[in-house]
XYZ file of C-alpha atoms in Angstrom:
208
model
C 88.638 69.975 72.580
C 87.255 73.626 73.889
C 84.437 73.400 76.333
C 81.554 75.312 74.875
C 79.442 76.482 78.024
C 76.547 79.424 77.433
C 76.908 82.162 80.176
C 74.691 85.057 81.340
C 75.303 88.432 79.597
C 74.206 90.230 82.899
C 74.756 87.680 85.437
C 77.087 85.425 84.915
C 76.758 81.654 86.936
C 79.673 81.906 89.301
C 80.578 78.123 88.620
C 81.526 79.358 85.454
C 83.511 81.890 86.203
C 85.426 79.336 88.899
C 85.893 77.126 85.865
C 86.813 79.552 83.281
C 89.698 81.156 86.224
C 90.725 77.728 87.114
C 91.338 77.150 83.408
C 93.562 79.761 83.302
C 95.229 79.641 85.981
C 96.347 75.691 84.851
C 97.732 77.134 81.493
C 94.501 77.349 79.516
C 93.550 79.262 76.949
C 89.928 80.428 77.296
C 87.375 82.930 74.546
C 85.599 85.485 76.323
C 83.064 88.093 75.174
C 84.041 92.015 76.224
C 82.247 95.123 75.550
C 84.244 95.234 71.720
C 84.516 92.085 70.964
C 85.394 88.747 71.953
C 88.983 87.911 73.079
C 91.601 85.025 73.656
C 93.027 85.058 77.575
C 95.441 83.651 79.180
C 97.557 83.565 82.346
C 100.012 86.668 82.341
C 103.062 83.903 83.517
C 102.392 81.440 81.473
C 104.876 81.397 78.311
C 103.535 78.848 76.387
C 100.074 80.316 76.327
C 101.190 83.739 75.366
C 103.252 81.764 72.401
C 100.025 79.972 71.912
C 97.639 82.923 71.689
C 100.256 84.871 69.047
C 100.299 81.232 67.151
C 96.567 81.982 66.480
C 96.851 85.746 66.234
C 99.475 85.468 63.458
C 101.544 87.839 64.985
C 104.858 88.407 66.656
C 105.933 89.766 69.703
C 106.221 93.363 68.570
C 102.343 92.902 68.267
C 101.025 94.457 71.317
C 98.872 92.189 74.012
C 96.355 94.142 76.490
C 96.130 93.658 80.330
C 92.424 93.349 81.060
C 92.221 94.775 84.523
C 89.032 94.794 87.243
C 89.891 98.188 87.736
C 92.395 101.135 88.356
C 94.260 100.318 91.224
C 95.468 96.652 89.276
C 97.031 99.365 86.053
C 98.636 101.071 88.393
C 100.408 97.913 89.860
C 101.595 96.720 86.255
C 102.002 100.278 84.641
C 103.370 103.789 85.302
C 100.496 106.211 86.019
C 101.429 109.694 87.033
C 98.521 111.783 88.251
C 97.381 113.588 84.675
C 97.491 109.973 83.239
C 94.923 108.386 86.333
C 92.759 111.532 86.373
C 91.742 110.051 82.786
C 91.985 106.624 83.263
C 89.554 107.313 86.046
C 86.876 109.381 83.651
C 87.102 106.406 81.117
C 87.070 102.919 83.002
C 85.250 100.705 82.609
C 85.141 101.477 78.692
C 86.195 100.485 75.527
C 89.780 101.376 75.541
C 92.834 100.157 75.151
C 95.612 102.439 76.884
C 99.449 102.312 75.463
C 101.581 102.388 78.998
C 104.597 101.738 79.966
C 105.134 98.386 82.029
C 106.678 97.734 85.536
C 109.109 95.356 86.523
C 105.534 93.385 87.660
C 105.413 92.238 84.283
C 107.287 89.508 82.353
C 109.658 91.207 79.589
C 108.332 88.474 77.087
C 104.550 90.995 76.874
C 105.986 94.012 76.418
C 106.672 96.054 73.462
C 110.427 94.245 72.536
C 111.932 98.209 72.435
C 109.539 100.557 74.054
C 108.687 98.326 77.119
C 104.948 98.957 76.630
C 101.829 97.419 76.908
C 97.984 97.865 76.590
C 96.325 98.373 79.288
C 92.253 98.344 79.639
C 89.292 97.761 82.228
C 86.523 96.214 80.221
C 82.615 97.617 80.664
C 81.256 93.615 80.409
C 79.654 92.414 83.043
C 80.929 88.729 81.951
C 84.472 90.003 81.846
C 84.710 91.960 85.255
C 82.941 89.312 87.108
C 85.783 86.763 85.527
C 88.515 89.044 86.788
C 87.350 89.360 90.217
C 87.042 85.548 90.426
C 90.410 85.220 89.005
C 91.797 87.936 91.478
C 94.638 89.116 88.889
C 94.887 90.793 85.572
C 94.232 88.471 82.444
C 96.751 88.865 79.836
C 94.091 89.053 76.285
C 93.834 89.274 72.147
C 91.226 90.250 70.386
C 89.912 86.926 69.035
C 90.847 87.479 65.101
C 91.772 83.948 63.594
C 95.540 84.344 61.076
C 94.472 85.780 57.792
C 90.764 86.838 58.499
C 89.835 90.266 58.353
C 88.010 90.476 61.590
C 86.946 89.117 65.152
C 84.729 86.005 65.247
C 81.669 86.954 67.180
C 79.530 83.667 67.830
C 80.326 81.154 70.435
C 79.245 78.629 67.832
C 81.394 79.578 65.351
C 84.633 79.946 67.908
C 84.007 76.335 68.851
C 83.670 75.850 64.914
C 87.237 77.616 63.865
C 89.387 76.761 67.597
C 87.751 74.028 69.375
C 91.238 72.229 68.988
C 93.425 75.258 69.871
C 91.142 76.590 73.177
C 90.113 74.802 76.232
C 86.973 76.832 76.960
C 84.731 79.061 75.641
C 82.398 81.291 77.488
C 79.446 81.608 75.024
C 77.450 85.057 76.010
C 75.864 86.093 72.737
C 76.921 88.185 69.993
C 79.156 91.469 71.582
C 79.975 92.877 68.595
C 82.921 93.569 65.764
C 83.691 97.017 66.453
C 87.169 97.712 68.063
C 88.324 99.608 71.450
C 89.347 102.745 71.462
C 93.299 103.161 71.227
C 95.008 105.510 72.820
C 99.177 106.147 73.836
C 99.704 107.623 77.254
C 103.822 107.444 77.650
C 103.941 110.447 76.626
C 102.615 114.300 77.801
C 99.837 114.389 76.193
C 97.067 111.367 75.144
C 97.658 110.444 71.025
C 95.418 108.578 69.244
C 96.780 105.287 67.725
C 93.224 103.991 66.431
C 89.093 105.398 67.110
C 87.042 102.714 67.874
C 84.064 102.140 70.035
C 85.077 104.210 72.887
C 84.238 107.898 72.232
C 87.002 110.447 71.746
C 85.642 113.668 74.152
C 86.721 112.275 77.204
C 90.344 112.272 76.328
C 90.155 115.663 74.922
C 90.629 114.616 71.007
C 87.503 114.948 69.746
C-alpha cells in the first residue's frame, strides 16, 4: 500500500525528500507533483519499475518516457547537445518542456525510442521536484501520471492514493498542480519542431 505523506509546495521537509529518493532508489515507484502535472518516477536502472510504470500507463515501449533532470549539465550527460541545441535548453530550463533528444550510451537501451534511440528530456520549474532530484543526486526516469483508459492526469493526492495505492509505494501529496501538459518539442534535428503546445510558451524556441 502507497504511503500518502502531504509535502510543502515551496519548501519541501527534507525527510521527505530522503524517503521519497530512498524509495526509489530500492525499486519504488513514487507520484510526484511537477509544474504540468503530476507524474509516476522511478529509478532509470531499474527494469521492473519501468515495466511497472508502462503497466499503468497502458503503453508500450515505443511510448516515450522523460528524464527529469536538476538541471543542464545532467541532459548533457544522458543526451547529445551540440551548442545551438544548449543555447535553448539554457533560455528554457527550468520550464514546462519536454525536449525529444537523442540518448547516450549512459542510458539503458530498454528507455529509448526502440528505432530512433530517443528520449525526453526536461528540467522541471517545481520546487518539490528539483529539491527531490538534488536529494536523489541522479536523473529520475518519469510518466505523466494518466491511469490506462482515462482521458487525463489525476491531479489530487487523495484521489492517486484512491486509483494506485496498490500499484505505488509513495505518494508525495503537494496540492493540486494542474492538468495542462508540457510543452513538446524535437531537437535531433537542425532546427526545433513542435510535436505538441502545452504549458510552456512557444517564443522562446522561435515557433511562435
Amino acid at each position: 500500500m502507497a504511503q500518502h505523506v502531504s509535502i510543502h509546495p515551496d519548501n519541501p521537509q527534507q525527510r521527505l525528500l530522503h524517503r521519497a529518493a530512498e524509495i526509489v532508489r530500492q525499486g519504488g515507484i513514487i507520484a510526484l507533483p511537477t509544474d504540468s502535472s503530476y507524474a509516476l518516477g522511478c529509478h532509470l536502472g531499474d527494469k521492473a519499475a519501468v515495466e511497472r510504470i508502462r503497466s499503468i500507463r497502458g503503453v508500450d515501449d515505443r511510448h516515450l518516457l522523460t528524464l527529469m533532470c536538476r538541471d543542464l549539465s545532467q541532459i548533457g550527460q544522458f543526451a547529445r547537445v551540440d551548442n545551438a541545441t544548449y543555447r535553448l535548453l539554457k533560455a528554457t530550463t527550468p520550464g514546462s518542456y519536454t525536449f525529444i533528444l537523442e540518448g547516450t550510451r549512459e542510458l539503458p537501451r530498454r528507455v529509448l525510442h526502440p528505432k530512433r534511440k530517443t528520449i525526453g528530456l526536461r528540467v522541471p520549474a517545481h520546487a518539490v521536484t528539483l529539491a527531490f532530484l538534488e536529494e536523489l543526486g541522479e536523473p529520475l526516469l518519469t510518466s505523466t501520471l494518466i491511469i490506462a483508459g482515462d482521458d487525463g492526469p489525476l491531479t489530487e493526492g487523495w484521489e492517486i492514493q484512491d486509483r494506485l495505492e496498490n500499484q505505488l509505494e509513495l505518494i508525495l501529496d503537494s496540492g493540486n498542480c494542474g492538468i495542462e501538459p508540457t510543452t513538446v518539442v524535437d531537437l535531433t534535428g537542425p532546427l526545433p519542431v513542435l510535436v505538441r503546445a502545452g504549458l510552456g510558451p512557444l517564443a522562446p524556441l522561435g515557433l511562435d
